CSV table of C-alpha atoms in Angstrom, one decimal:
chain,number,residue,atom,x,y,z
A,870,UNK,CA,-57.9,23.3,-5.3
A,871,UNK,CA,-57.4,20.4,-3.4
A,872,UNK,CA,-54.6,17.7,-3.9
A,873,UNK,CA,-56.0,14.2,-4.0
A,874,UNK,CA,-52.9,12.9,-4.8
A,875,UNK,CA,-51.5,10.3,-1.3
A,876,UNK,CA,-48.8,11.4,0.3
A,877,UNK,CA,-45.7,9.3,0.0
A,878,UNK,CA,-44.6,10.8,3.5
A,879,UNK,CA,-48.1,9.5,5.0
A,880,UNK,CA,-46.8,5.4,3.5
A,881,UNK,CA,-46.5,3.3,5.9
A,882,UNK,CA,-43.5,1.7,5.6
A,883,UNK,CA,-43.3,-2.7,5.3
A,884,UNK,CA,-40.7,-3.3,8.2
A,885,UNK,CA,-38.0,-5.8,6.9
A,886,UNK,CA,-38.9,-9.0,9.0
A,887,UNK,CA,-43.0,-8.5,7.4
A,888,UNK,CA,-40.8,-8.8,3.4
A,889,UNK,CA,-39.2,-11.5,4.5
A,890,UNK,CA,-41.8,-13.3,6.1
A,891,UNK,CA,-43.8,-12.5,3.5
A,892,UNK,CA,-41.4,-13.9,0.9
A,893,UNK,CA,-40.5,-16.6,2.5
A,894,UNK,CA,-44.3,-17.8,2.3
A,895,UNK,CA,-43.9,-17.5,-0.9
A,896,UNK,CA,-41.0,-19.8,-1.7
A,897,UNK,CA,-42.9,-22.4,0.2
A,898,UNK,CA,-46.4,-22.5,-1.4
A,899,UNK,CA,-44.7,-22.3,-4.6
A,900,UNK,CA,-42.5,-24.7,-4.1
A,901,UNK,CA,-45.4,-26.9,-2.2
A,902,UNK,CA,-46.9,-26.3,-6.3
A,903,UNK,CA,-44.0,-27.7,-7.8
A,904,UNK,CA,-44.0,-30.6,-5.4
A,905,UNK,CA,-47.8,-31.3,-5.8
A,906,UNK,CA,-48.8,-31.1,-9.5
A,907,UNK,CA,-44.8,-31.3,-11.5
A,908,UNK,CA,-41.8,-33.0,-9.8
A,909,UNK,CA,-40.4,-34.1,-6.4
A,910,UNK,CA,-37.2,-35.3,-5.0
A,911,UNK,CA,-36.4,-39.1,-3.4
A,912,UNK,CA,-34.1,-40.6,-2.0
A,913,UNK,CA,-32.8,-44.1,-3.0
A,914,UNK,CA,-32.4,-45.6,0.5
A,915,UNK,CA,-32.0,-49.6,-0.2
A,916,UNK,CA,-30.4,-51.3,-3.5
A,917,UNK,CA,-33.0,-53.2,-4.6
A,918,UNK,CA,-32.8,-51.1,-7.2
A,919,UNK,CA,-28.4,-51.6,-8.0
A,920,UNK,CA,-27.2,-50.7,-11.2
A,921,UNK,CA,-30.1,-48.6,-12.4
A,922,UNK,CA,-30.5,-47.1,-9.1
A,923,UNK,CA,-27.7,-46.4,-6.4
A,924,UNK,CA,-28.8,-46.7,-3.0
A,925,UNK,CA,-27.7,-42.5,-1.8
A,926,UNK,CA,-28.7,-41.4,-5.9
A,927,UNK,CA,-31.0,-38.4,-4.6
A,928,UNK,CA,-33.6,-38.6,-8.3
A,929,UNK,CA,-36.6,-36.6,-9.9
A,930,UNK,CA,-39.8,-38.0,-9.7
A,931,UNK,CA,-42.5,-36.7,-12.7
A,932,UNK,CA,-45.5,-36.2,-12.2
A,933,UNK,CA,-46.8,-35.0,-15.6
A,934,UNK,CA,-46.2,-38.6,-16.8
A,935,UNK,CA,-48.8,-40.2,-15.2
A,936,UNK,CA,-50.9,-37.4,-13.9
A,937,UNK,CA,-51.1,-35.8,-10.6
A,938,UNK,CA,-53.1,-37.2,-7.9
A,939,UNK,CA,-55.3,-34.5,-5.6
A,940,UNK,CA,-54.8,-34.9,-2.0
A,941,UNK,CA,-56.1,-37.2,0.2
A,942,UNK,CA,-55.2,-35.6,3.2
A,943,UNK,CA,-55.1,-32.3,3.1
A,944,UNK,CA,-53.8,-31.1,6.5
A,945,UNK,CA,-50.5,-31.9,6.0
A,946,UNK,CA,-47.4,-29.5,6.8
A,947,UNK,CA,-46.3,-27.7,3.4
A,948,UNK,CA,-42.6,-30.0,2.7
A,949,UNK,CA,-42.9,-32.7,5.1
A,950,UNK,CA,-43.7,-36.2,4.8
A,951,UNK,CA,-45.4,-38.4,7.4
A,952,UNK,CA,-43.3,-36.7,9.9
A,953,UNK,CA,-41.3,-33.3,10.5
A,954,UNK,CA,-37.9,-33.4,9.6
A,955,UNK,CA,-35.6,-34.9,12.5
A,956,UNK,CA,-38.4,-36.5,14.6
A,957,UNK,CA,-40.9,-38.7,15.1
A,958,UNK,CA,-43.6,-36.7,15.5
A,959,UNK,CA,-46.9,-36.5,13.0
A,960,UNK,CA,-46.6,-33.9,10.6
A,961,UNK,CA,-50.1,-34.2,9.3
A,962,UNK,CA,-53.9,-35.3,10.8
A,963,UNK,CA,-56.2,-37.9,9.1
A,964,UNK,CA,-58.7,-36.0,10.6
A,965,UNK,CA,-60.4,-35.3,6.6
A,966,UNK,CA,-59.9,-37.7,3.9
A,967,UNK,CA,-60.8,-36.9,0.7
A,968,UNK,CA,-61.2,-38.8,-2.2
A,969,UNK,CA,-58.4,-38.8,-4.5
A,970,UNK,CA,-58.3,-38.3,-8.3
A,971,UNK,CA,-55.8,-38.5,-10.9
A,972,UNK,CA,-55.6,-35.2,-13.5
A,973,UNK,CA,-54.7,-36.2,-17.0
A,974,UNK,CA,-51.3,-36.7,-17.6
A,975,UNK,CA,-48.8,-37.7,-20.7
A,976,UNK,CA,-49.1,-41.4,-21.2
A,977,UNK,CA,-49.9,-44.2,-18.7
A,978,UNK,CA,-47.5,-47.2,-17.7
A,979,UNK,CA,-45.2,-48.5,-19.4
A,980,UNK,CA,-44.0,-52.5,-19.0
A,981,UNK,CA,-40.5,-52.7,-18.1
A,982,UNK,CA,-40.0,-49.0,-16.7
A,983,UNK,CA,-38.4,-47.6,-13.1
A,984,UNK,CA,-42.0,-46.6,-11.2
A,985,UNK,CA,-42.5,-44.4,-7.7
A,986,UNK,CA,-45.2,-45.6,-5.6
A,987,UNK,CA,-46.3,-45.7,-2.1
A,988,UNK,CA,-46.1,-48.6,-0.7
A,989,UNK,CA,-50.1,-51.2,-0.1
A,990,UNK,CA,-49.3,-52.9,2.3
A,991,UNK,CA,-48.5,-50.0,5.4
A,992,UNK,CA,-51.6,-49.4,6.7
A,993,UNK,CA,-50.3,-46.7,9.7
A,994,UNK,CA,-50.9,-43.9,7.3
A,995,UNK,CA,-53.1,-42.7,4.6
A,996,UNK,CA,-52.6,-43.7,1.2
A,997,UNK,CA,-51.2,-40.4,-0.3
A,998,UNK,CA,-48.4,-40.4,2.7
A,999,UNK,CA,-47.4,-44.0,2.7
A,1000,UNK,CA,-43.5,-44.9,2.1
A,1001,UNK,CA,-42.5,-43.8,-1.2
A,1002,UNK,CA,-40.8,-47.0,-3.2
A,1003,UNK,CA,-39.5,-47.2,-6.3
A,1004,UNK,CA,-39.2,-51.1,-8.7
A,1005,UNK,CA,-39.1,-51.7,-12.4
A,1006,UNK,CA,-43.3,-52.3,-13.7
A,1007,UNK,CA,-43.3,-55.7,-15.1
A,1008,UNK,CA,-46.5,-56.3,-15.2
A,1009,UNK,CA,-49.4,-54.2,-16.8
A,1010,UNK,CA,-53.1,-54.4,-15.7
A,1011,UNK,CA,-54.0,-58.1,-18.0
A,1012,UNK,CA,-51.1,-59.1,-17.9
A,1013,UNK,CA,-50.1,-62.8,-17.4
A,1014,UNK,CA,-47.3,-63.1,-16.3
A,1015,UNK,CA,-44.8,-66.1,-14.1
A,1016,UNK,CA,-40.8,-66.4,-13.9
A,1017,UNK,CA,-39.0,-69.7,-14.9
A,1018,UNK,CA,-35.6,-69.8,-13.2
A,1019,UNK,CA,-35.1,-66.5,-13.0
A,1020,UNK,CA,-36.3,-65.5,-16.7
A,1021,UNK,CA,-39.7,-63.6,-16.5
A,1022,UNK,CA,-42.5,-64.3,-19.2
A,1023,UNK,CA,-45.1,-62.5,-20.0
A,1024,UNK,CA,-47.9,-63.2,-21.9
A,1025,UNK,CA,-45.8,-66.0,-23.4
A,1026,UNK,CA,-43.6,-64.0,-23.8
A,1027,UNK,CA,-39.3,-63.5,-22.1
A,1028,UNK,CA,-38.5,-60.9,-20.8
A,1029,UNK,CA,-35.6,-58.5,-22.0
A,1030,UNK,CA,-33.2,-58.2,-18.8
A,1031,UNK,CA,-32.8,-54.7,-17.6
A,1032,UNK,CA,-29.6,-53.4,-18.7
A,1033,UNK,CA,-28.1,-53.4,-14.5
A,1034,UNK,CA,-30.1,-56.5,-13.4
A,1035,UNK,CA,-28.3,-58.1,-10.7
A,1036,UNK,CA,-28.3,-61.1,-9.4
A,1037,UNK,CA,-27.2,-64.0,-6.6
A,1038,UNK,CA,-23.4,-65.8,-8.0
A,1039,UNK,CA,-21.3,-67.7,-6.1
A,1040,UNK,CA,-18.0,-66.8,-6.1
A,1041,UNK,CA,-14.4,-69.7,-5.5
A,1042,UNK,CA,-11.3,-68.0,-5.7
A,1043,UNK,CA,-7.8,-70.2,-5.3
A,1044,UNK,CA,-7.1,-68.2,-2.3
A,1045,UNK,CA,-9.0,-65.9,-0.4
A,1046,UNK,CA,-10.9,-62.3,-1.8
A,1047,UNK,CA,-10.0,-58.9,-0.1
A,1048,UNK,CA,-12.1,-56.7,-0.2
A,1049,UNK,CA,-10.7,-54.5,-3.0
A,1050,UNK,CA,-11.5,-57.2,-5.3
A,1051,UNK,CA,-14.9,-56.4,-4.8
A,1052,UNK,CA,-14.9,-52.9,-4.3
A,1053,UNK,CA,-12.8,-52.5,-7.1
A,1054,UNK,CA,-15.4,-54.8,-9.6
A,1055,UNK,CA,-19.0,-52.4,-7.6
A,1056,UNK,CA,-20.5,-54.8,-5.5
A,1057,UNK,CA,-21.3,-53.7,-2.8
A,1058,UNK,CA,-21.7,-56.8,-0.6
A,1059,UNK,CA,-20.7,-60.4,-0.3
A,1060,UNK,CA,-21.0,-63.4,2.1
A,1061,UNK,CA,-18.7,-65.9,2.5
A,1062,UNK,CA,-19.8,-69.1,3.4
A,1063,UNK,CA,-17.6,-71.9,2.8
A,1064,UNK,CA,-14.8,-71.5,1.0
A,1065,UNK,CA,-16.7,-69.5,-1.4
A,1066,UNK,CA,-18.7,-65.6,-1.7
A,1067,UNK,CA,-22.3,-65.2,-2.4
A,1068,UNK,CA,-22.6,-62.0,-3.9
A,1069,UNK,CA,-25.4,-59.9,-5.7
A,1070,UNK,CA,-23.8,-58.2,-9.8
A,1071,UNK,CA,-24.6,-57.7,-12.8
A,1072,UNK,CA,-24.3,-60.5,-15.5
A,1073,UNK,CA,-21.2,-59.0,-17.2
A,1074,UNK,CA,-19.7,-58.3,-14.4
A,1075,UNK,CA,-19.9,-62.1,-13.1
A,1076,UNK,CA,-18.4,-63.2,-16.8
A,1077,UNK,CA,-15.1,-60.7,-16.4
A,1078,UNK,CA,-14.8,-61.8,-13.0
A,1079,UNK,CA,-14.8,-66.0,-14.0
A,1080,UNK,CA,-11.6,-64.8,-16.6
A,1081,UNK,CA,-10.0,-64.0,-13.8
A,1082,UNK,CA,-6.8,-66.0,-13.4
A,1083,UNK,CA,-6.9,-66.1,-9.6
A,1084,UNK,CA,-10.9,-67.3,-9.6
A,1085,UNK,CA,-11.2,-71.0,-10.1
A,1086,UNK,CA,-16.0,-70.9,-10.2
A,1087,UNK,CA,-18.1,-67.9,-10.8
A,1088,UNK,CA,-21.7,-69.9,-10.7
A,1089,UNK,CA,-25.0,-68.4,-11.1
A,1090,UNK,CA,-27.6,-69.1,-8.3
A,1091,UNK,CA,-31.4,-69.8,-8.8
A,1092,UNK,CA,-33.2,-69.3,-5.4
A,1093,UNK,CA,-35.5,-71.6,-4.4
A,1094,UNK,CA,-36.9,-69.7,-1.8
A,1095,UNK,CA,-38.8,-66.1,-1.5
A,1096,UNK,CA,-36.6,-63.1,-0.4
A,1097,UNK,CA,-38.8,-62.3,2.6
A,1098,UNK,CA,-40.1,-65.3,5.4
A,1099,UNK,CA,-39.2,-68.1,3.8
A,1100,UNK,CA,-42.8,-67.5,1.7
A,1101,UNK,CA,-43.9,-65.8,-1.4
A,1102,UNK,CA,-47.2,-64.0,-2.2
A,1103,UNK,CA,-49.6,-65.5,-2.3
A,1104,UNK,CA,-48.7,-66.5,1.7
A,1105,UNK,CA,-52.0,-68.3,2.8
A,1106,UNK,CA,-52.0,-70.3,-0.8
A,1107,UNK,CA,-49.9,-74.0,-0.4
A,1108,UNK,CA,-48.6,-73.4,-4.5
A,1109,UNK,CA,-44.4,-73.3,-3.4
A,1110,UNK,CA,-43.8,-70.0,-5.5
A,1111,UNK,CA,-39.7,-68.9,-5.1
A,1112,UNK,CA,-37.5,-65.9,-6.2
A,1113,UNK,CA,-37.0,-67.7,-9.7
A,1114,UNK,CA,-40.1,-69.4,-10.0
A,1115,UNK,CA,-43.2,-67.5,-9.7
A,1116,UNK,CA,-46.5,-67.6,-10.8
A,1117,UNK,CA,-48.1,-68.2,-13.8
A,1118,UNK,CA,-50.3,-64.9,-12.0
A,1119,UNK,CA,-52.9,-63.0,-13.3
A,1120,UNK,CA,-52.7,-58.9,-13.0
A,1121,UNK,CA,-56.0,-57.0,-12.2
A,1122,UNK,CA,-57.5,-54.9,-14.8
A,1123,UNK,CA,-60.4,-52.3,-14.2
A,1124,UNK,CA,-63.4,-53.8,-15.8
A,1125,UNK,CA,-62.2,-57.6,-15.7
A,1126,UNK,CA,-64.8,-59.9,-13.8
A,1127,UNK,CA,-62.9,-63.1,-11.9
A,1128,UNK,CA,-65.4,-66.3,-10.2
A,1129,UNK,CA,-64.6,-66.5,-6.5
A,1130,UNK,CA,-63.1,-69.9,-5.2
A,1131,UNK,CA,-60.4,-71.5,-3.7
A,1132,UNK,CA,-58.0,-70.7,-6.3
A,1133,UNK,CA,-58.9,-67.2,-6.6
A,1134,UNK,CA,-59.3,-65.9,-3.3
A,1135,UNK,CA,-56.2,-66.5,-1.4
A,1136,UNK,CA,-54.3,-64.1,-4.4
A,1137,UNK,CA,-57.0,-61.6,-5.2
A,1138,UNK,CA,-58.9,-61.0,-1.5
A,1139,UNK,CA,-57.1,-59.2,0.0
A,1140,UNK,CA,-56.8,-57.1,-2.8
A,1141,UNK,CA,-60.3,-56.7,-3.3
A,1142,UNK,CA,-61.1,-55.8,0.8
A,1143,UNK,CA,-58.1,-53.5,0.9
A,1144,UNK,CA,-57.9,-51.5,-2.0
A,1145,UNK,CA,-61.2,-51.8,-3.7
A,1146,UNK,CA,-63.0,-48.4,-1.4
A,1147,UNK,CA,-65.6,-50.8,0.1
A,1148,UNK,CA,-66.6,-50.6,3.6
A,1149,UNK,CA,-67.8,-53.0,4.0
A,1150,UNK,CA,-65.6,-56.0,3.0
A,1151,UNK,CA,-64.5,-59.4,4.1
A,1152,UNK,CA,-63.2,-63.0,3.4
A,1153,UNK,CA,-65.0,-65.1,6.4
A,1154,UNK,CA,-64.2,-69.2,6.1
A,1155,UNK,CA,-62.8,-68.8,2.2
A,1156,UNK,CA,-65.5,-67.1,1.4
A,1157,UNK,CA,-65.9,-62.9,0.1
A,1158,UNK,CA,-68.6,-61.3,1.2
A,1159,UNK,CA,-69.4,-57.4,0.3
A,1160,UNK,CA,-71.8,-55.0,2.5
A,1161,UNK,CA,-72.7,-59.1,3.9
A,1162,UNK,CA,-73.4,-60.2,1.0
A,1163,UNK,CA,-71.6,-64.2,-0.3
A,1164,UNK,CA,-70.4,-63.2,-3.9
A,1165,UNK,CA,-69.2,-65.7,-6.7
A,1166,UNK,CA,-67.4,-63.2,-9.1
A,1167,UNK,CA,-66.0,-59.6,-8.5
A,1168,UNK,CA,-65.8,-57.4,-11.2
A,1169,UNK,CA,-62.2,-54.7,-10.6
A,1170,UNK,CA,-63.0,-51.1,-9.7
A,1171,UNK,CA,-58.9,-49.9,-10.8
A,1172,UNK,CA,-56.7,-51.1,-12.0
A,1173,UNK,CA,-53.5,-53.2,-10.7
A,1174,UNK,CA,-49.4,-53.2,-11.3
A,1175,UNK,CA,-46.7,-55.7,-11.3
A,1176,UNK,CA,-43.5,-54.1,-9.3
A,1177,UNK,CA,-39.5,-56.0,-9.6
A,1178,UNK,CA,-36.5,-54.5,-7.9
A,1179,UNK,CA,-33.5,-54.7,-10.9
A,1180,UNK,CA,-31.4,-56.3,-8.1
A,1181,UNK,CA,-34.0,-59.5,-8.3
A,1182,UNK,CA,-32.2,-61.8,-5.7
A,1183,UNK,CA,-32.2,-58.7,-3.1
A,1184,UNK,CA,-35.4,-56.9,-3.8
A,1185,UNK,CA,-38.6,-57.0,-1.6
A,1186,UNK,CA,-41.4,-56.5,-4.2
A,1187,UNK,CA,-44.8,-57.7,-5.4
A,1188,UNK,CA,-43.5,-61.6,-5.2
A,1189,UNK,CA,-43.2,-60.7,-1.4
A,1190,UNK,CA,-46.1,-59.1,-1.2
A,1191,UNK,CA,-48.6,-58.5,-4.2
A,1192,UNK,CA,-50.0,-55.9,-6.4
A,1193,UNK,CA,-49.3,-51.8,-7.1
A,1194,UNK,CA,-52.9,-50.3,-7.1
A,1195,UNK,CA,-53.4,-47.7,-10.1
A,1196,UNK,CA,-54.2,-44.8,-7.1
A,1197,UNK,CA,-50.9,-45.7,-5.2
A,1198,UNK,CA,-48.9,-44.8,-8.7
A,1199,UNK,CA,-46.2,-41.7,-7.7
A,1200,UNK,CA,-44.7,-41.0,-10.7
A,1201,UNK,CA,-42.2,-41.9,-12.7
A,1202,UNK,CA,-38.4,-41.1,-12.1
A,1203,UNK,CA,-36.5,-39.1,-14.9
A,1204,UNK,CA,-32.9,-38.1,-13.7
A,1205,UNK,CA,-30.1,-38.5,-10.8
A,1206,UNK,CA,-30.0,-35.1,-9.8
A,1207,UNK,CA,-27.6,-35.5,-6.9
A,1208,UNK,CA,-25.7,-38.6,-5.5
A,1209,UNK,CA,-23.2,-39.2,-3.1
A,1210,UNK,CA,-21.5,-43.0,-0.6
A,1211,UNK,CA,-22.7,-43.8,2.7
A,1212,UNK,CA,-20.4,-42.5,5.1
A,1213,UNK,CA,-20.0,-40.0,7.7
A,1214,UNK,CA,-21.0,-36.8,6.9
A,1215,UNK,CA,-17.4,-35.5,6.6
A,1216,UNK,CA,-16.5,-37.2,4.4
A,1217,UNK,CA,-19.0,-35.7,1.4
A,1218,UNK,CA,-16.4,-34.3,-0.7
A,1219,UNK,CA,-15.2,-37.0,-1.6
A,1220,UNK,CA,-18.2,-39.1,-1.4
A,1221,UNK,CA,-20.4,-37.2,-4.2
A,1222,UNK,CA,-20.4,-39.8,-7.0
A,1223,UNK,CA,-19.8,-36.9,-9.7
A,1224,UNK,CA,-20.5,-39.5,-12.8
A,1225,UNK,CA,-23.7,-39.8,-12.0
A,1226,UNK,CA,-24.7,-36.6,-11.2
A,1227,UNK,CA,-27.7,-34.7,-13.6
A,1228,UNK,CA,-28.0,-38.2,-15.7
A,1229,UNK,CA,-31.8,-39.2,-17.7
A,1230,UNK,CA,-32.6,-42.7,-16.0
A,1231,UNK,CA,-33.4,-44.8,-18.9
A,1232,UNK,CA,-35.8,-47.0,-19.1
């Protein structure tokens, strides 16, 4: 009788190193798929959404809400973005660029909700590896919007102010104001000018400061210039729009057609050339050419969005650089996972904002 069962003694024992390697590989694959398909973490680096999201917040962004995008750049090192950690070495190669599609999501972008997107006007990286920005979507495809003395008007309706919207105020004290005054009122930045202080804060905080006995004046400031380079979007047009008086402007919608003329080309020409997928589109002598032919009308191939920061006077956004194409939309911020103030690493335990941990991000 022949024993056909394999002998335990004949089994080759797997080395501990190989076992660890397989475990790490499995973990990397799972984490990469989770990050691509479901949720991804981002850190807030600037105060443009101050109040809603603070510098140092680590936010969780849902890819499921708007639908996960397929990869445009398949050759990239797992769990990196643009560069290897702590270096200037690129973590991808763009030898292969694939068409990008969006899987079905729970819903589309809603007006007045915060959105994470790839910054469109960063040409040195492929679309899916451009820097991540977060702003509030104030204009949907097909909307007509304008800003009048700081008030946002969409489709002839004045939009409610975000819960933690910040604006510029000029504060004058009866005596010089100390740093502890600004810290006590959660004012992260202030600039001393002509015996007073320019600050960014919420209307409720400004009203509270106005009641203090050692304050002589609190004045809301309307910006008569743009946040960036003293010229707002579109920079090619002599329109005179500013940070607080902007538009009206129409947000492009897929399938809608516009006439190409001296008024529309400065606003939409760069959008058509850069984001509509044409290999041969250019603006020459004030005219739009596609595949060598001049066009007098144009039908948009995708939707676009208009984004603004909640810190209205300290935000570089669509008022400065223009529209966000739909294929640049990444996901919806849903939760603050971790939060800490700026400072040296050894003060970390005291810098954690414990009250913000695991807070849901409200619209």
